mmCIF file of C-alpha atoms in Angstrom:
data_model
loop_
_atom_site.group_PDB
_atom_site.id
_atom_site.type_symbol
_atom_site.label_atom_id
_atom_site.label_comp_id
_atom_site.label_asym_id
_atom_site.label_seq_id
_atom_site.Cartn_x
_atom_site.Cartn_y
_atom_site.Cartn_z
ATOM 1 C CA UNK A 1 155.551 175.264 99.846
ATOM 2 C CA UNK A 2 157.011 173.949 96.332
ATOM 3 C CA UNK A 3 156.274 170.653 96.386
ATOM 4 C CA UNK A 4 153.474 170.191 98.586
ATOM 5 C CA UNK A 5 151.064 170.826 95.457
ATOM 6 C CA UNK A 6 152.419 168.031 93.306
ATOM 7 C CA UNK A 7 152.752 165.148 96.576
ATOM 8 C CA UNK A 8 149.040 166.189 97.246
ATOM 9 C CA UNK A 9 148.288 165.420 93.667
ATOM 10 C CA UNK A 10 150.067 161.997 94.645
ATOM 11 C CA UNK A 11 149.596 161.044 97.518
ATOM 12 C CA UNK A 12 146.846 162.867 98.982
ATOM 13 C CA UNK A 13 145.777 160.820 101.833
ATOM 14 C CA UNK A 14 149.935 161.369 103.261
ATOM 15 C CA UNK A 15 149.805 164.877 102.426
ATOM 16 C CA UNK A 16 146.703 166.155 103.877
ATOM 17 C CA UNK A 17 147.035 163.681 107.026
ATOM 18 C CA UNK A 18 150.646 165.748 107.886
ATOM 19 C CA UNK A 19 151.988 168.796 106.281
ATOM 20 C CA UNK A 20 156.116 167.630 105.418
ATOM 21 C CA UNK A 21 158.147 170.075 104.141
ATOM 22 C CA UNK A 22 161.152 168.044 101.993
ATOM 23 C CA UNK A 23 163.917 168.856 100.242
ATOM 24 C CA UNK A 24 163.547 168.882 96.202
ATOM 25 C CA UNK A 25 164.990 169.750 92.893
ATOM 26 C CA UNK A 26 162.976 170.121 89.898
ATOM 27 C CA UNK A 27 163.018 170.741 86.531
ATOM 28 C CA UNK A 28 166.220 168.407 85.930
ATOM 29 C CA UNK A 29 167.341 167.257 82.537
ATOM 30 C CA UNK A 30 168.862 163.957 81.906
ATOM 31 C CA UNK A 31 170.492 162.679 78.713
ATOM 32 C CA UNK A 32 167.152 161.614 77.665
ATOM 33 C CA UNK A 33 166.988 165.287 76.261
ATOM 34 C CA UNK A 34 169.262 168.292 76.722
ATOM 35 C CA UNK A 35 171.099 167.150 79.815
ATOM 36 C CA UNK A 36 174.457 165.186 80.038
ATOM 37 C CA UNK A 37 173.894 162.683 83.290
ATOM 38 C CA UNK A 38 172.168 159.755 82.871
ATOM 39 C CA UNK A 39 169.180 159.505 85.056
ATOM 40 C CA UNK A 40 171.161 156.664 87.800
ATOM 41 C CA UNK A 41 173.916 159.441 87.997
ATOM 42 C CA UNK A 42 171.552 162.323 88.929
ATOM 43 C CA UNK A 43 169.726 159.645 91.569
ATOM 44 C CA UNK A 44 173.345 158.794 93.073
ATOM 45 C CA UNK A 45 174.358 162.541 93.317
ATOM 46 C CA UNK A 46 170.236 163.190 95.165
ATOM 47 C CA UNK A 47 170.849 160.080 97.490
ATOM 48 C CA UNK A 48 174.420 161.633 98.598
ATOM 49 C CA UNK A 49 173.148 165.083 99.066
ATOM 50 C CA UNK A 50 169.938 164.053 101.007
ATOM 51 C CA UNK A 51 167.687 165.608 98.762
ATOM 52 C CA UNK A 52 164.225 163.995 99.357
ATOM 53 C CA UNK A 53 162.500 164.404 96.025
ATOM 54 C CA UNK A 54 163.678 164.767 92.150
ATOM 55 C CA UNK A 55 161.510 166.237 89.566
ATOM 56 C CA UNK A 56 162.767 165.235 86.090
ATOM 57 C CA UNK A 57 161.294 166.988 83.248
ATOM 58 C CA UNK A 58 163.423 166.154 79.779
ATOM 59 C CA UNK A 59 161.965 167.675 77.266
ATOM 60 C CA UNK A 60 158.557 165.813 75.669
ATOM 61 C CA UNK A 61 158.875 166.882 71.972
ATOM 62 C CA UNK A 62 162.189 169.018 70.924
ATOM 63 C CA UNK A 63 161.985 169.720 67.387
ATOM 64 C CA UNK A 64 160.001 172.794 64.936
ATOM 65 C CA UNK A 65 159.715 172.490 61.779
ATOM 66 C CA UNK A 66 158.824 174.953 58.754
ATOM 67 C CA UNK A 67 157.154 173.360 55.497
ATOM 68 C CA UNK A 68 155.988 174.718 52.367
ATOM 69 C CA UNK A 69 152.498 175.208 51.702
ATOM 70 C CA UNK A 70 150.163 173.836 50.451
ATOM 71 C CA UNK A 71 152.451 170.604 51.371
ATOM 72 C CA UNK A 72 154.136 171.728 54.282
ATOM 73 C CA UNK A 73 153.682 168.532 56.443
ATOM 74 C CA UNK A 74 155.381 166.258 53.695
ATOM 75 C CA UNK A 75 157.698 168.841 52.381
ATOM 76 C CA UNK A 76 159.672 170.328 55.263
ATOM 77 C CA UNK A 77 162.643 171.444 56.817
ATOM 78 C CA UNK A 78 162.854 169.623 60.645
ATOM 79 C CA UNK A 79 165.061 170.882 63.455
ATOM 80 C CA UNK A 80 165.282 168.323 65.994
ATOM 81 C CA UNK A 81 167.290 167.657 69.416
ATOM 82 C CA UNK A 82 166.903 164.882 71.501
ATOM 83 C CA UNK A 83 163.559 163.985 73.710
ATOM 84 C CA UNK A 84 161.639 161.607 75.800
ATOM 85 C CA UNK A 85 159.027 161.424 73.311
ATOM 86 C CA UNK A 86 161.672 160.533 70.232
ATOM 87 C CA UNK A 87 163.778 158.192 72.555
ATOM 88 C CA UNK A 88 160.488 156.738 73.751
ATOM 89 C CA UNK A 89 158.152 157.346 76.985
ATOM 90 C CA UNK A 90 158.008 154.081 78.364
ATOM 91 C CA UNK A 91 161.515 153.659 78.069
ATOM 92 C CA UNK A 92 161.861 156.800 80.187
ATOM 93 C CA UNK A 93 159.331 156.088 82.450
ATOM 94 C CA UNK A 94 160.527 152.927 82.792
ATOM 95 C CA UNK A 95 164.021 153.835 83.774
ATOM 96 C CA UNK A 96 163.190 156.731 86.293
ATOM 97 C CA UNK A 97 160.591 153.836 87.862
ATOM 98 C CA UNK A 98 163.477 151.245 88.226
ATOM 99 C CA UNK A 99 166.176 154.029 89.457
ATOM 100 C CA UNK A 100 163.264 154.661 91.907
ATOM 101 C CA UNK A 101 163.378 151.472 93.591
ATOM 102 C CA UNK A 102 166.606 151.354 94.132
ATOM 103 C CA UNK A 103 167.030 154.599 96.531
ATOM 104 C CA UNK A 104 165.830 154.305 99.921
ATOM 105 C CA UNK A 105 165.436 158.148 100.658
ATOM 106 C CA UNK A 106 164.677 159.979 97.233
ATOM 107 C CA UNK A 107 161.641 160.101 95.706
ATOM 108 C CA UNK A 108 162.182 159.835 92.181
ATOM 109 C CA UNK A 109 158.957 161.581 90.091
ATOM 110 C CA UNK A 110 158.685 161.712 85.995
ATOM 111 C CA UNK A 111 157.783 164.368 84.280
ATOM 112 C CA UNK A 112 158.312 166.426 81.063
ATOM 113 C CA UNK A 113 158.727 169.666 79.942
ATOM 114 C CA UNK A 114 156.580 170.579 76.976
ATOM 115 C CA UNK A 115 156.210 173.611 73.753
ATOM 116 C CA UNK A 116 153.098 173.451 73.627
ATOM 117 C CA UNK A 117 152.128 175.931 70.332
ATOM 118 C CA UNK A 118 154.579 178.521 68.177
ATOM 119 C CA UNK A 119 153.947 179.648 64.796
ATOM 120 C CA UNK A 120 155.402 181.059 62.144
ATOM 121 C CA UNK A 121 156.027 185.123 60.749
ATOM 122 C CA UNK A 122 157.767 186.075 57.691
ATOM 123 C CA UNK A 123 159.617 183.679 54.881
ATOM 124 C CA UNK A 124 162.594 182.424 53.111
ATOM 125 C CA UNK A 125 162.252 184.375 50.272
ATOM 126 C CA UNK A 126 162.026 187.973 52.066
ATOM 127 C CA UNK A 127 164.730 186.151 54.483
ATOM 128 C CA UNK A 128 162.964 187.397 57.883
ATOM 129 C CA UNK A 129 161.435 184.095 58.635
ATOM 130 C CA UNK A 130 160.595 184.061 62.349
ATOM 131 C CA UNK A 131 158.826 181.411 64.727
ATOM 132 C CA UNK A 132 157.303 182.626 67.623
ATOM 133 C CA UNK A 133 156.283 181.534 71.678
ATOM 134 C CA UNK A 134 158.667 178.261 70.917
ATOM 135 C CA UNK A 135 160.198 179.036 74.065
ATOM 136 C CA UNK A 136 156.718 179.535 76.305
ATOM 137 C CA UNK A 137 156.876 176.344 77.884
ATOM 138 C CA UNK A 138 154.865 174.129 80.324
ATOM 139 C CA UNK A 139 155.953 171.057 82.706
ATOM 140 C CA UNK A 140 153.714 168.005 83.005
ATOM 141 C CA UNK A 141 153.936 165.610 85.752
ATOM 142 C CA UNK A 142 151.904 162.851 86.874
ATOM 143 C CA UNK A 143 150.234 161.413 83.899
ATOM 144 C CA UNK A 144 149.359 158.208 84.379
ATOM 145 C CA UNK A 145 150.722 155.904 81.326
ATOM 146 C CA UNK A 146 153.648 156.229 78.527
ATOM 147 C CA UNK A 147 150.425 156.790 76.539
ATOM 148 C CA UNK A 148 149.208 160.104 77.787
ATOM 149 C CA UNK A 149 152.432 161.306 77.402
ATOM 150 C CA UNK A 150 152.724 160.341 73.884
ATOM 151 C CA UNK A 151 149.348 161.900 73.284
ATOM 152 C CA UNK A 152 149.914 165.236 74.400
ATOM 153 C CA UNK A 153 148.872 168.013 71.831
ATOM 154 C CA UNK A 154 152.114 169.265 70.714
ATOM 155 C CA UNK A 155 153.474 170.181 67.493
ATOM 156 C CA UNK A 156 155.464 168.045 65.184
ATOM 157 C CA UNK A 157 154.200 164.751 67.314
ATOM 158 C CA UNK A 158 152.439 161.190 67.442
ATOM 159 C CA UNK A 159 149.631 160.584 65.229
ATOM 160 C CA UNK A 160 146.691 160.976 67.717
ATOM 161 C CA UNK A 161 143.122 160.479 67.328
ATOM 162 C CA UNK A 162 142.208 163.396 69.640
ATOM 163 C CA UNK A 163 141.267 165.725 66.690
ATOM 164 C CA UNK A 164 139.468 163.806 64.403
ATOM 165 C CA UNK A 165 136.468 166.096 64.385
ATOM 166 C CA UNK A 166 138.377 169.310 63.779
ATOM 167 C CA UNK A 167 140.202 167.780 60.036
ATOM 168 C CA UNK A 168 137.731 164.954 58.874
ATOM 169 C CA UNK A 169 135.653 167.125 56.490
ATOM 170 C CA UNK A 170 138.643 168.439 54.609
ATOM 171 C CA UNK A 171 139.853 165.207 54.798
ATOM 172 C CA UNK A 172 137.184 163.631 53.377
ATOM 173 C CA UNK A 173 136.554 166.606 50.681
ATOM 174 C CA UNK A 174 140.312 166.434 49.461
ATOM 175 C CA UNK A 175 140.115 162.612 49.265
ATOM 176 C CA UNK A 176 137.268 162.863 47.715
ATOM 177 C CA UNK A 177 138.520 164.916 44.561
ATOM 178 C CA UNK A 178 141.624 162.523 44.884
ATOM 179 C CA UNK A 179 139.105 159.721 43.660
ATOM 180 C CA UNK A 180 137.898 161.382 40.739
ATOM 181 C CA UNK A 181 140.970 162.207 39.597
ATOM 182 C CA UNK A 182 142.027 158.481 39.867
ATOM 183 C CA UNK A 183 138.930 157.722 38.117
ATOM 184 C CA UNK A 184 139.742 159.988 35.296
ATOM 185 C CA UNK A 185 143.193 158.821 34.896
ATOM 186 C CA UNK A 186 141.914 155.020 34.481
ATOM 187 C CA UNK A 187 139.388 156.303 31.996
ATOM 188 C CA UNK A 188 142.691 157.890 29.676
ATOM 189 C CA UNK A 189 140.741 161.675 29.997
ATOM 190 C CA UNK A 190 143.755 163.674 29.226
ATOM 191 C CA UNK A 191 146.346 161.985 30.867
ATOM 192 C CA UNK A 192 148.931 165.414 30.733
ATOM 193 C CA UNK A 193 146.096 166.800 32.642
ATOM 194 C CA UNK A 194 144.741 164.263 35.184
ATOM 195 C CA UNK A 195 147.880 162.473 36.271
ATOM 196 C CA UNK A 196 149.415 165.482 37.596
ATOM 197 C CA UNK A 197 146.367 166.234 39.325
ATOM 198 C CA UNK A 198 146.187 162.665 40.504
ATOM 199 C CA UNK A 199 149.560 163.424 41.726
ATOM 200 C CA UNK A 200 148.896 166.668 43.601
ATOM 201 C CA UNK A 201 145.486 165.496 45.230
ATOM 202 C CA UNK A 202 147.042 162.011 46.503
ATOM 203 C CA UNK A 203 149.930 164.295 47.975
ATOM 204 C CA UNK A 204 147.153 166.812 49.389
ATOM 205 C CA UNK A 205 145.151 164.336 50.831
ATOM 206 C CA UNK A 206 148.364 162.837 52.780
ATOM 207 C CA UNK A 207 149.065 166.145 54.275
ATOM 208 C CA UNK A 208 145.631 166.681 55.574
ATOM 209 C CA UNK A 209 145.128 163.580 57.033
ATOM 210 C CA UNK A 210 142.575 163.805 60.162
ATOM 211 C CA UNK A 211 145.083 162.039 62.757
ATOM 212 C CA UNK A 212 147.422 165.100 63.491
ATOM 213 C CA UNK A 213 148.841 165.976 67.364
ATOM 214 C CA UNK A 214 147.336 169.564 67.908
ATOM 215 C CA UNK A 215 144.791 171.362 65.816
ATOM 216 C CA UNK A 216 146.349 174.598 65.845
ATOM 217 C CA UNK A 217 148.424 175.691 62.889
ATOM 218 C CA UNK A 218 151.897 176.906 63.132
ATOM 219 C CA UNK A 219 150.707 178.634 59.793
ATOM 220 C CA UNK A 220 147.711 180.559 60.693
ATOM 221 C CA UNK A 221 149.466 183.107 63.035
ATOM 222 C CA UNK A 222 149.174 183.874 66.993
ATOM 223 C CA UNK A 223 145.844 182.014 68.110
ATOM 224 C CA UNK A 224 145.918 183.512 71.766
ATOM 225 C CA UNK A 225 145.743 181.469 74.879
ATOM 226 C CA UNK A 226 144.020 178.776 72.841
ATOM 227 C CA UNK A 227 146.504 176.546 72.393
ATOM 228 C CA UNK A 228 147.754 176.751 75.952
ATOM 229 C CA UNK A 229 144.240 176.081 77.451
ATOM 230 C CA UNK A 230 143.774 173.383 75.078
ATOM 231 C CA UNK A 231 147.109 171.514 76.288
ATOM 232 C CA UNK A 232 146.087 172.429 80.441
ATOM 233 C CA UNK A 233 142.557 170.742 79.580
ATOM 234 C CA UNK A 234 143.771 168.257 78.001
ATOM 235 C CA UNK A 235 146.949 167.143 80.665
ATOM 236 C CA UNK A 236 144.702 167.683 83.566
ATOM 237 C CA UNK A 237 141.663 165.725 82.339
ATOM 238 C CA UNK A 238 144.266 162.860 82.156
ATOM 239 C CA UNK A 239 145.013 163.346 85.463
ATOM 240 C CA UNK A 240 148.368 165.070 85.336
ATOM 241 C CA UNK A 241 150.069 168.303 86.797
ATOM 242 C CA UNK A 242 151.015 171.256 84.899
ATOM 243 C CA UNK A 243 152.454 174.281 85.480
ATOM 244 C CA UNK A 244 153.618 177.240 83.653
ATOM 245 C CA UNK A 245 157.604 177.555 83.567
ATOM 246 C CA UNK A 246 160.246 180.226 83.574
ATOM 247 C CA UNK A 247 158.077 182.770 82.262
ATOM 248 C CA UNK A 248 160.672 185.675 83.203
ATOM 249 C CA UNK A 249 162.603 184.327 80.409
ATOM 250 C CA UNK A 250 165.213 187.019 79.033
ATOM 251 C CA UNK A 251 164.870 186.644 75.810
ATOM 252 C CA UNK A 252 163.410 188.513 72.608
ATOM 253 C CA UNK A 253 164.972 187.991 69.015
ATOM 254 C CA UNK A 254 167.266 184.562 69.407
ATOM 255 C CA UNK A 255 168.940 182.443 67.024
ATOM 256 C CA UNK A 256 168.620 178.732 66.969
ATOM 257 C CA UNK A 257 171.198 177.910 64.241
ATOM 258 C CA UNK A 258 169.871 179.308 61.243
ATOM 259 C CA UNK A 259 166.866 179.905 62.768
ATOM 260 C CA UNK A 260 165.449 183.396 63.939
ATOM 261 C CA UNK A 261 163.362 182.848 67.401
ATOM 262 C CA UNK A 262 161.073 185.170 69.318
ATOM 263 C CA UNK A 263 159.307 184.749 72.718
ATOM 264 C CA UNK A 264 158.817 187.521 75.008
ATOM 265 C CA UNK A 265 158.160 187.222 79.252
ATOM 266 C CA UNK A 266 154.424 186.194 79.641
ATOM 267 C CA UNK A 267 153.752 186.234 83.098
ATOM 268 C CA UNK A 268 150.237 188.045 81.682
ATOM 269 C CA UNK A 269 149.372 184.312 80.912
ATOM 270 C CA UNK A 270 148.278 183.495 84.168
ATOM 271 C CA UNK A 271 145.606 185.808 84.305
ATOM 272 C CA UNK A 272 144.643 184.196 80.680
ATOM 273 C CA UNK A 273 144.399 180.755 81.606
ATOM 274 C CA UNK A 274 142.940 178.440 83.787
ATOM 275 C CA UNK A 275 142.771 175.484 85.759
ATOM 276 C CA UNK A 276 146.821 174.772 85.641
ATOM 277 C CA UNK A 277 148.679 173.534 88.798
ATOM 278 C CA UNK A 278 151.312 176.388 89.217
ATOM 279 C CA UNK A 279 154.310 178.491 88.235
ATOM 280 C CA UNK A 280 157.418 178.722 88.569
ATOM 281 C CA UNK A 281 158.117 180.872 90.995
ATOM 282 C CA UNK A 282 161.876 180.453 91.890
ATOM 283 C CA UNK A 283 164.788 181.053 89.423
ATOM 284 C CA UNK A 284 167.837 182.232 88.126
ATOM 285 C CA UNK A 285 166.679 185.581 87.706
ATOM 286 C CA UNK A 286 164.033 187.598 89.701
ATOM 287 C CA UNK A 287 160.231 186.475 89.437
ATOM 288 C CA UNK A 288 158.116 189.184 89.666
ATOM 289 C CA UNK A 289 154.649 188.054 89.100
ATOM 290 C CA UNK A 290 154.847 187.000 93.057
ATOM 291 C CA UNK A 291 155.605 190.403 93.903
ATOM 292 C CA UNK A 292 152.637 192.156 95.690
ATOM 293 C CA UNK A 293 150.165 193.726 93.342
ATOM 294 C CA UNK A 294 151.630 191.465 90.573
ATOM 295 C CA UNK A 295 149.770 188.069 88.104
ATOM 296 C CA UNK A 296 149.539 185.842 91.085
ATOM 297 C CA UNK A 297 148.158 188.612 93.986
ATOM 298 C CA UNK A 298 145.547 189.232 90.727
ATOM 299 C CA UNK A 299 144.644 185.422 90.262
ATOM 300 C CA UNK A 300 144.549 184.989 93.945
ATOM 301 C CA UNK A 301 141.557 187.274 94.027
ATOM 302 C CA UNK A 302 139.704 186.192 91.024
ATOM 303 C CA UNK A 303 139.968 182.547 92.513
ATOM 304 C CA UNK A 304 138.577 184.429 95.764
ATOM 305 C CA UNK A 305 135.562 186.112 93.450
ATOM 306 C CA UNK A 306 135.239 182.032 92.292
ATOM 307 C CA UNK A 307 137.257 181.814 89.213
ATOM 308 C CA UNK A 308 138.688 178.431 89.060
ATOM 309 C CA UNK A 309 142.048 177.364 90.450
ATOM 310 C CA UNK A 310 143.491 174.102 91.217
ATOM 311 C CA UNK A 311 146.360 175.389 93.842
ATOM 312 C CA UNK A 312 147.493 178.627 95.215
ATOM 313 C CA UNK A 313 150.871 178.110 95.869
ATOM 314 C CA UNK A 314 154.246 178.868 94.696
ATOM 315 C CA UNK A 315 154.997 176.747 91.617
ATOM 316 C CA UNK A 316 158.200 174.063 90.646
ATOM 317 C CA UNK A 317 161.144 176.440 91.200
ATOM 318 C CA UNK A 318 164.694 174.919 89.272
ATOM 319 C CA UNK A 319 166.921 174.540 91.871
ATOM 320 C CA UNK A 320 169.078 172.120 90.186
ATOM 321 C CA UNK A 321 169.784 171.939 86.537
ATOM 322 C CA UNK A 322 171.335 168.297 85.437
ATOM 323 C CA UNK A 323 173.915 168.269 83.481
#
C-alpha cells in the first residue's frame, strides 16, 4: 500500500483503527520549484479527478556550486534554479495549508524533495571537472515547522547551528591567527607583509565559519553512505518521513549547462542505510530492487534477523508529475 506508511505517520490513531486504501499522487512539482502549475491549479485538477491525497515535493535546495580553494565558500561559481527553500518554507507551507482548507475531498500533504550530498572530481584547468551523486535524491514529508525544513543538512543552505562541534576548533584556530595579524598591522611590523596577511586570514576565517548546513565537504571526495545517514537521522529525529527516490535513474555522464554530472542507479543504498521510511517503488521505468531476490527481499530479512526498519512497504511511487 503506497500511502498507508506516510497517513500512519499522520494520523495513526485513523490508520491503524481501519485500513483505507485512497487514491494518491506523489512526488508533484509546483512552480515553487521545477514545475509550471501553481499549487491551487494542481488542487483544482486533484478535486476534479477524485484523487484523495496529493504529495507535493518541490525541490528543498536546487543549486551546486564549485569554489576555489582555499576560499571556495566566498569565491564561487553558483548554479541555481528555483526552490521552496530560496522562495521560502513558510510561504510554501503556508500556501499548500490554505489550498488545503479549501478542498473538501483531497488531502493536501507538504513535502520536499532533497540532494542531500555530491562532491566534486576533476578541475577547470584539466577541463574534466565533474560533480557527482547530485542526482541521488531523497523526499521529506511531515516535518513539523518551516524551521526543520530550513534546517535540513544540505549543501549550499541556511546557516544552521547543527554543526558547531564539527568546525569550531578551526574556527577558532584561523581566527585566532587573524588577531595577530591585526595586531601586527596596528603595531606598523612590516605593513607589505602583515596587511596582506591580515587580508587573507580575515577572508579565511569567513569561509570557515562554524555555522555551515552539512559537515561533509563537496571537496573531500565520495564519503560513503555518511552523508545520507546523516540527513535520515537527522529528518526522522525531527519527526519527518523520508524515503529514498527514483533510484533506477538512467543516467551516467549528464550535462547541466556547462556542467558535467554523474550519478549512477543506487538501489545498493538500501542495504547501506537505515532507519528511512521507504522507496520508491513505482515509476516511469522498471524498479527492480522489488523484484524477488532483489535490495528490498534482502532488507526484508535483515529487518527479520532485527536490523532496524521503520516500514516494509512499497515506497511514494510518481504517478503524477505537475507541470
Amino acid at each position: 500500500m503506497t500511502f498507508l506508511g506516510i497517513l500512519s505517520a499522520i494520523f495513526p490513531a485513523t490508520v491503524f483503527a481501519l485500513y483505507i486504501q485512497i487514491d494518491g499522487i506523489a512526488d508533484i512539482k509546483t512552480n515553487f520549484s521545477e514545475g509550471c502549475s501553481p499549487i491551487t491549479d494542481i488542487a483544482n485538477q486533484a478535486e476534479r479527478q477524485k484523487i484523495d491525497a496529493v504529495l507535493f515535493s518541490d525541490f528543498a535546495r536546487n543549486s551546486i556550486e564549485f569554489g576555489v580553494k582555499p576560499f571556495e565558500k566566498i569565491f564561487k561559481d553558483i548554479y541555481q534554479g528555483p526552490s521552496v527553500l530560496e522562495r521560502g518554507a513558510g510561504g510554501y507551507l503556508s500556501e499548500i495549508k490554505d489550498n488545503d482548507r479549501k478542498f473538501e475531498r483531497t488531502l493536501l500533504i507538504p513535502g520536499v524533495e532533497t540532494i542531500p550530498f555530491y562532491f566534486w572530481t576533476g578541475s577547470h584547468y584539466d577541463k574534466n571537472l565533474m560533480a557527482h551523486n547530485r542526482d541521488k535524491h531523497m523526499l521529506v514529508f511531515g516535518l513539523p515547522s518551516a524551521q526543520e525544513y530550513e534546517q535540513l543538512p544540505l549543501p549550499n543552505s541556511n546557516f544552521s547551528k547543527n554543526y558547531i562541534n564539527e568546525f569550531l576548533n578551526d574556527f577558532l584556530i584561523i581566527g585566532f591567527i587573524f588577531l595577530l595579524t591585526v595586531g601586527a598591522v596596528y603595531k606598523g611590523y612590516s605593513r607589505k607583509i602583515t596587511v596582506p596577511l591580515m587580508l587573507f586570514f580575515a577572508l579565511l576565517t569567513v569561509n570557515n565559519h562554524p555555522f555551515q548546513s552539512t559537515p561533509f565537504d563537496a571537496y573531500k571526495g565520495d564519503q560513503g553512505m555518511e552523508p545520507y545517514q546523516n540527513f535520515i537521522d537527522f529528518t526522522t529525529s525531527k519527526g519527518g518521513l523520508v524515503f529514498w527516490n527514483h533510484m533506477e535513474i538512467n543516467t551516467g555522464i549528464s550535462q547541466k549547462d556547462t556542467l558535467s554530472l554523474e550519478t549512477l542507479p543506487y538501489p545498493d543504498d538500501l542495504l547501506k542505510t537505515q532507519n528511512y521510511t521507504g522507496f520508491q517503488a513505482v515509476g516511469d521505468t522498471p524498479i527492480r530492487q522489488t523484484e524477488p531476490g532483489q535490495q528490498w527481499d534482502q532488507r526484508a530479512g535483515e529487518v527479520d534477523e532485527g536490523v532496524p526498519a521503520r516500514w516494509t512497504a512499497e515506497g511514494v511511487p510518481p504517478l503524477l508529475s505537475a507541470g
